[in-house]
Short mmCIF file of C-alpha atoms in Angstrom, two decimals:
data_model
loop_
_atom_site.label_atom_id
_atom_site.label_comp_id
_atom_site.label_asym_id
_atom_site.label_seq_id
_atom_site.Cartn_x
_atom_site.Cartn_y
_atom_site.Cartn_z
CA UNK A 116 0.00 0.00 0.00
CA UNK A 117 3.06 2.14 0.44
CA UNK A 118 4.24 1.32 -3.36
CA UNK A 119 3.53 4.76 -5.79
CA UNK A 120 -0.18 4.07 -7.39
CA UNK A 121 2.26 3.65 -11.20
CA UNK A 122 3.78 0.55 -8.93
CA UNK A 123 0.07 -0.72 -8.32
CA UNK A 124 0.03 0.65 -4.35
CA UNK A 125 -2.01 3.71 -3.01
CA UNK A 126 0.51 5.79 -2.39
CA UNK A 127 0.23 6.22 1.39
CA UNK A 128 3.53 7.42 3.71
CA UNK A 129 5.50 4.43 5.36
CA UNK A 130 5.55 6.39 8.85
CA UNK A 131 8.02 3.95 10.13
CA UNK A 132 10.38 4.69 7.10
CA UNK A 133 9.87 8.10 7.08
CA UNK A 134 10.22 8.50 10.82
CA UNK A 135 13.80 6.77 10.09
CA UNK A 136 14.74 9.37 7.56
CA UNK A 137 14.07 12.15 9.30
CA UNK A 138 16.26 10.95 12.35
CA UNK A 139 19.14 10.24 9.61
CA UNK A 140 18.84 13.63 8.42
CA UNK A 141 19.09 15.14 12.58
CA UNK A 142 22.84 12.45 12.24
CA UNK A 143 23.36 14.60 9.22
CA UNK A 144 23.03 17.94 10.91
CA UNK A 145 25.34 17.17 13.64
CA UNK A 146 28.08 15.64 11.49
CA UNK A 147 27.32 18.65 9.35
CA UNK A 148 27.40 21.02 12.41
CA UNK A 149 24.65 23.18 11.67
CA UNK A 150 24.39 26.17 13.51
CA UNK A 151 21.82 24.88 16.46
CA UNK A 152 22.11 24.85 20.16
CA UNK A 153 21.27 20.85 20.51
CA UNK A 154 23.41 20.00 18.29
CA UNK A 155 26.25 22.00 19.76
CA UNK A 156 25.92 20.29 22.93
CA UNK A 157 25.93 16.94 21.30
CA UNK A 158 29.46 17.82 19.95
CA UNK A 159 30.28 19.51 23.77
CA UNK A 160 29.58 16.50 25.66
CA UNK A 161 29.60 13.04 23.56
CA UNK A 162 31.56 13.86 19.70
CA UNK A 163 34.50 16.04 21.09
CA UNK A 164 35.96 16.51 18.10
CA UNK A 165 35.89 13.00 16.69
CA UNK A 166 34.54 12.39 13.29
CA UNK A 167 30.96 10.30 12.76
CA UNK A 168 33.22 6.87 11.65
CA UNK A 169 35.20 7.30 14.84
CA UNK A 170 32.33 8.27 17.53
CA UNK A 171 31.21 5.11 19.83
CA UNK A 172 27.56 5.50 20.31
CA UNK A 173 27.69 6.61 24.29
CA UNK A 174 25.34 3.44 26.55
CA UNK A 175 25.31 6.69 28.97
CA UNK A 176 23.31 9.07 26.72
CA UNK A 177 19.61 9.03 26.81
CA UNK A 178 17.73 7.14 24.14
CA UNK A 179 16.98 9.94 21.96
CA UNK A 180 20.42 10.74 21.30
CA UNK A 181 21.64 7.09 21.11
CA UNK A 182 18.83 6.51 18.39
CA UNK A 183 20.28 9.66 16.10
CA UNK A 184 23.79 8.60 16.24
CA UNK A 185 23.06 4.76 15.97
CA UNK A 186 21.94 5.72 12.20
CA UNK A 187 25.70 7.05 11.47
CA UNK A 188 25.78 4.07 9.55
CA UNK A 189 23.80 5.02 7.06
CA UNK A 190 24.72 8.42 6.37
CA UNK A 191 26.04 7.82 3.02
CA UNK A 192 22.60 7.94 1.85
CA UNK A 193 22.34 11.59 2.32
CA UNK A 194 26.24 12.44 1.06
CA UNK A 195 24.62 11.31 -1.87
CA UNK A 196 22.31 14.20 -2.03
CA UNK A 197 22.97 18.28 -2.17
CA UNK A 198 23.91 19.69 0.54
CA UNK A 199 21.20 21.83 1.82
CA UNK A 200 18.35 20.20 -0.01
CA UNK A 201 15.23 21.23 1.51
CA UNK A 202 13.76 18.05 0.36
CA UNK A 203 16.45 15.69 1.46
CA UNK A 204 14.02 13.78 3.71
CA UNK A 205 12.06 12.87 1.15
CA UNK A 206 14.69 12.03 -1.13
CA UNK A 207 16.22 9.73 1.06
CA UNK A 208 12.96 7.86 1.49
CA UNK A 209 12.46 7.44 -1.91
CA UNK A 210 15.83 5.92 -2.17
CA UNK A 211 14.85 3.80 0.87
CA UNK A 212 12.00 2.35 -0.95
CA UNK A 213 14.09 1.56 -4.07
CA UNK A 214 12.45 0.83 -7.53
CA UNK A 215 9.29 -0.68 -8.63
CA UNK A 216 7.84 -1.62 -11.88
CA UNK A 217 5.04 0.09 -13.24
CA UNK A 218 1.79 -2.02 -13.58
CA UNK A 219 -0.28 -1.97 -16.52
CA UNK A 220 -3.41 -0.51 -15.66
CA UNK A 221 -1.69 2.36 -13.52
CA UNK A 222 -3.50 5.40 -16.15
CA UNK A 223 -6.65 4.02 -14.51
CA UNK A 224 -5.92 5.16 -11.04
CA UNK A 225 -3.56 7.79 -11.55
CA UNK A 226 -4.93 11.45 -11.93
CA UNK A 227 -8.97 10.05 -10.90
CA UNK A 228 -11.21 11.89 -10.21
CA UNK A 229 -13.69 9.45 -9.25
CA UNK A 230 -15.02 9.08 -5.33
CA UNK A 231 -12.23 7.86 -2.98
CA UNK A 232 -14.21 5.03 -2.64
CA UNK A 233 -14.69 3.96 -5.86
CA UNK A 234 -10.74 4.48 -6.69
CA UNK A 235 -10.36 1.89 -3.87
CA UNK A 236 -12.67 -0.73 -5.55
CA UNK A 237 -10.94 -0.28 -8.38
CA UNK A 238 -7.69 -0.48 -7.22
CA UNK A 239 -8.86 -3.96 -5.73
CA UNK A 240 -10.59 -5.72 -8.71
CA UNK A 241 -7.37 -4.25 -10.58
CA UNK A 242 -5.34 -6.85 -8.15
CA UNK A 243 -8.52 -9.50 -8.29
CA UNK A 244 -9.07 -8.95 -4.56
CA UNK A 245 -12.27 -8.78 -4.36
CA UNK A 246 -14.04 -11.09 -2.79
CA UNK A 247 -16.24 -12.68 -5.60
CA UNK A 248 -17.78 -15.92 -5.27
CA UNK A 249 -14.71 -17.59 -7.39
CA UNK A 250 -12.28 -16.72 -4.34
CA UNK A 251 -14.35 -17.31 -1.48
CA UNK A 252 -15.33 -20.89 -2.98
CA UNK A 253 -11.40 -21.43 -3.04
CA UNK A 254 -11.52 -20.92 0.88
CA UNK A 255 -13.39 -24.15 1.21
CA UNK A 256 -17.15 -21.67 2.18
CA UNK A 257 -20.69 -22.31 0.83
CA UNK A 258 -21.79 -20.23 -1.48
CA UNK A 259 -24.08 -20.65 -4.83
CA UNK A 260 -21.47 -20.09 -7.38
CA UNK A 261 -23.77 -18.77 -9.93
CA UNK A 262 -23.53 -14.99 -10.78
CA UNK A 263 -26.67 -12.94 -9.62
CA UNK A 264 -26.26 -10.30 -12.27
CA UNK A 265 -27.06 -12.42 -15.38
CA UNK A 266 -27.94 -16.00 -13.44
CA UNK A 267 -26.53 -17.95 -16.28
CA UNK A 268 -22.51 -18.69 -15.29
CA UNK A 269 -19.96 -18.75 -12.42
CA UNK A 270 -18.76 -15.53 -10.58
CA UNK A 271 -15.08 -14.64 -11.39
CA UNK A 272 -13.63 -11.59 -11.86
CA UNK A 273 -13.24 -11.43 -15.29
CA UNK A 274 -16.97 -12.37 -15.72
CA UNK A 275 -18.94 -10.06 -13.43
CA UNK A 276 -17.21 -6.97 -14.97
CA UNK A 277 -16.63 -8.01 -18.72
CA UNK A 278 -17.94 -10.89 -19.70
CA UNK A 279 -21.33 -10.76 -18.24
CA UNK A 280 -24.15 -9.58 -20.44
CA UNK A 281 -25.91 -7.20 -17.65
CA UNK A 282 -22.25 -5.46 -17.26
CA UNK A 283 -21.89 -5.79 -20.97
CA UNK A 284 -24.95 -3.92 -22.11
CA UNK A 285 -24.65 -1.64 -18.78
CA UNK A 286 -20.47 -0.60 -20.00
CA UNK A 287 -21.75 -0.10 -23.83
CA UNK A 288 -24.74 2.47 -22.68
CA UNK A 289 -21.91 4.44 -20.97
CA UNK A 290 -20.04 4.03 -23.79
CA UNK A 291 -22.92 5.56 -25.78
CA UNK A 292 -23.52 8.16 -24.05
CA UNK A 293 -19.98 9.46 -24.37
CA UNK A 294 -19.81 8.76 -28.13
CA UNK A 295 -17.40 5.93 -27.54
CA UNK A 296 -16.73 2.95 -29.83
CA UNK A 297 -14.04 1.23 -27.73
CA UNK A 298 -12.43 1.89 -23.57
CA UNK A 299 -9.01 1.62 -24.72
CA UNK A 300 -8.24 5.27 -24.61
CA UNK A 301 -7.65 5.94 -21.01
CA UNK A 302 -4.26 7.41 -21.50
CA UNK A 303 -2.92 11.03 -21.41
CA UNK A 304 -4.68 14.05 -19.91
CA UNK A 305 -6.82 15.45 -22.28
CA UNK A 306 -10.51 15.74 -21.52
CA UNK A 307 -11.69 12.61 -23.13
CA UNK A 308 -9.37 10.22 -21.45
CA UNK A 309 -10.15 11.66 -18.13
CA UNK A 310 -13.58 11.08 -18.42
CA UNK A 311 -13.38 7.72 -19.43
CA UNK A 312 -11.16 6.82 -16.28
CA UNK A 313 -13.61 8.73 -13.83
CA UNK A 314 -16.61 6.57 -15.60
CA UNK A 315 -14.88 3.50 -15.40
CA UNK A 316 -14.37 3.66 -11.94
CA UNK A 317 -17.73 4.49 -11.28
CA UNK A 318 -18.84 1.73 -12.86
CA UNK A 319 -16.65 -0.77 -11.62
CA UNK A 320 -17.68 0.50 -7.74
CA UNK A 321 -22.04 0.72 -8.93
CA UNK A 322 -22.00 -2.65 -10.29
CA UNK A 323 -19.94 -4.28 -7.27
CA UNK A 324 -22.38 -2.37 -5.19
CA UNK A 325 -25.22 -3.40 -7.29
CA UNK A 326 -24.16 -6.97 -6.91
CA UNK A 327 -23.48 -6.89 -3.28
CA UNK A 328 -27.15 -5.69 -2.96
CA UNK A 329 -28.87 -7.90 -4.67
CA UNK A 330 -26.68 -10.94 -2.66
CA UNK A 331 -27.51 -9.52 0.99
CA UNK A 332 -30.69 -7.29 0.48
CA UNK A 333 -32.12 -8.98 -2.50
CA UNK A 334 -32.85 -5.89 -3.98
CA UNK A 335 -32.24 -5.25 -7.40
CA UNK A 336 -31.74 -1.70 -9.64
CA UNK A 337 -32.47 -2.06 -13.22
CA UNK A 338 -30.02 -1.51 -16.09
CA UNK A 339 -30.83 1.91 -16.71
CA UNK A 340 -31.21 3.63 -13.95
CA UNK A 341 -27.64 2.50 -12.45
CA UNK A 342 -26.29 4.05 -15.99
CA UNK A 343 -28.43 7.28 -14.80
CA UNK A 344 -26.62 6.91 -11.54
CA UNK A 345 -23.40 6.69 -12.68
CA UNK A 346 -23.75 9.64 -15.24
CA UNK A 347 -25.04 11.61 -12.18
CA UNK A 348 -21.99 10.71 -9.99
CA UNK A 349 -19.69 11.20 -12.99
CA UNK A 350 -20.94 15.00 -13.94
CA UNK A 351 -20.45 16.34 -10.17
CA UNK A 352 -17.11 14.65 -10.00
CA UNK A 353 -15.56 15.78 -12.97
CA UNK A 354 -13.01 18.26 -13.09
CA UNK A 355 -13.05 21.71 -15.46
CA UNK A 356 -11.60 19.93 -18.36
CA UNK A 357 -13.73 16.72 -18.42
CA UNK A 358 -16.42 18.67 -17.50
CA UNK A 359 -16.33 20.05 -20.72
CA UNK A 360 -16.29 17.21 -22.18
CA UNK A 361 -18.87 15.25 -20.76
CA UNK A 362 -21.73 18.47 -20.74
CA UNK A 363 -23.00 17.62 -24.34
CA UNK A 364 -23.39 14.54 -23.73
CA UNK A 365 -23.62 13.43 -19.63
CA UNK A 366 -24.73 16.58 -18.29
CA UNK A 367 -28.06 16.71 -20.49
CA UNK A 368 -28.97 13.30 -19.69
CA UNK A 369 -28.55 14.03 -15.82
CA UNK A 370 -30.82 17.10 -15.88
CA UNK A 371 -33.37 15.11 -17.58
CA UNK A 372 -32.91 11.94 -14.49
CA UNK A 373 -32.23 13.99 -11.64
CA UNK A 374 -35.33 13.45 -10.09
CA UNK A 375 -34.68 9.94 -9.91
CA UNK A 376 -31.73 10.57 -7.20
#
C-alpha cells in the first residue's frame, strides 16, 4: 500500500520509514554542524571533536540521542544528495523504498477523479481482490457459485465486470452516451481520457455495489437507472476539463434523471 499508485500501491507514507529518515537527516546535521544549540551540545559533551566513523555510540546518553547517532551508519545515503536540499528527507525515502515496476493498468488510477471510494474498488478488482464468489469458494465456504447479475454462469472476476451480459450492455450504454466505440483510450490528460477513467471507476464500484445488494438485500436496480446513476456521480465529479467534455453529452442526460436521485 506504500508502493507509488504507477507501482500498483495507493501511495500512502511508510511512517516507520519516514520516521527513520528524518532521524538520519538530525545524524546529518550534527556531522554537518549546523548552527543549532542541541546540536552543539551533542558535539560539547559526547563527539568532542571526533569524526561520525570514529564516535562510539555513548550506553550513557539518553535514548533519543543514542537513536540519532546509531543511524551514522547510514549516512552515506544523504552524502549522496545536495547539501542543503530542503527536500532531502524525502529524497532519502524514496531511495529507501528503491524501484518498482510500473503495472499496466496504472493510467486508470492515476490522476482520478472518481469518489475515494470507488478508486479503492478499483484499485482492488485491478489486483482481483475482491471477494467474488470464485475466491471465497477457493476458501473451502458455501456459497451458490452462480452470478446474480445475469444468473446464467460462475462468478469470477473477469466475468462479473466483462464478460457478463448485464455489465456488458450496462459498459456499452456508458459508452454511448460518451460517443465511444471502444475503452481503450484511457491514456494522457486530455478531456476525453479523463472522463473515461472517472466513468470506469464508477462503474466498476455501482456494479460491485449493485451486486453486493442484490446478494444480501435482494434488492435489485435495473439496467438503466444504475447508468443514470453513474452519469449523475460522474458529472459532479468531474473536473473543469472533463467537464467540458462530458456536458453535451452526460450533463443533459442528468438534468433530464435527476429526479430519480
Amino acid at each position: 500500500m506504500c508502493t507509488p499508485k504507477s507501482a500498483g500501491g495507493l501511495n500512502l507514507v511508510n511512517l516507520k520509514g519516514w520516521n527513520k529518515e528524518a532521524i538520519l537527516k538530525m545524524c546529518w546535521d550534527i556531522e554537518q554542524k549546523q548552527d543549532r544549540l542541541w546540536i552543539k551540545w551533542i558535539h560539547s559533551y559526547y563527539i568532542k571533536g571526533q569524526s561520525m566513523e570514529e564516535i562510539r555510540v555513548p550506553t550513557q546518553a539518553c535514548w533519543m540521542v543514542r537513536k540519532i547517532l546509531g543511524t551514522k551508519e547510514i549516512l552515506h545515503i544523504l552524502h549522496n544528495e545536495a547539501v542543503g536540499k530542503k527536500s532531502m528527507i524525502r529524497q532519502a525515502y524514496k531511495q529507501m523504498l528503491g524501484s518498482f515496476s510500473k503495472v499496466e493498468w496504472r493510467n486508470l488510477i492515476c490522476c482520478n477523479s472518481a469518489r475515494p471510494k470507488a478508486i479503492f474498488t478499483l484499485w482492488l478488482q485491478a489486483q482481483n481482490r475482491l471477494l467474488t464468489k470464485d475466491r471465497i469458494l477457493k476458501w473451502k465456504m458455501q456459497v451458490e457459485p452462480v452470478c446474480v447479475m445475469c444468473n446464467q454462469e460462475e462468478e469470477t472476476r473477469d466475468h462479473l465486470f466483462y464478460d457478463c451480459i448485464f455489465a456488458r450492455k450496462l459498459w456499452r450504454r456508458l459508452l454511448q452516451w460518451i460517443d465511444q466505440n471502444s475503452s481503450s483510450n484511457t491514456k494522457g490528460k486530455n478531456p476525453q481520457a479523463q472522463a473515461l477513467r472517472l466513468i470506469y471507476a464508477e462503474y466498476i464500484y455501482t456494479l460491485w455495489k449493485e451486486r453486493n445488494t442484490r446478494i444480501f438485500e435482494k434488492h435489485e436496480t435495473t439496467m438503466e437507472n444504475i447508468a443514470r446513476r453513474i452519469a449523475y456521480v460522474c458529472c459532479a465529479r468531474a473536473n473543469i476539463a472533463a467537464r467540458l467534455f462530458l456536458d453535451n453529452v452526460l450533463f443533459r442526460i442528468c438534468c433530464c434523471f435527476c429526479l430519480l436521485f
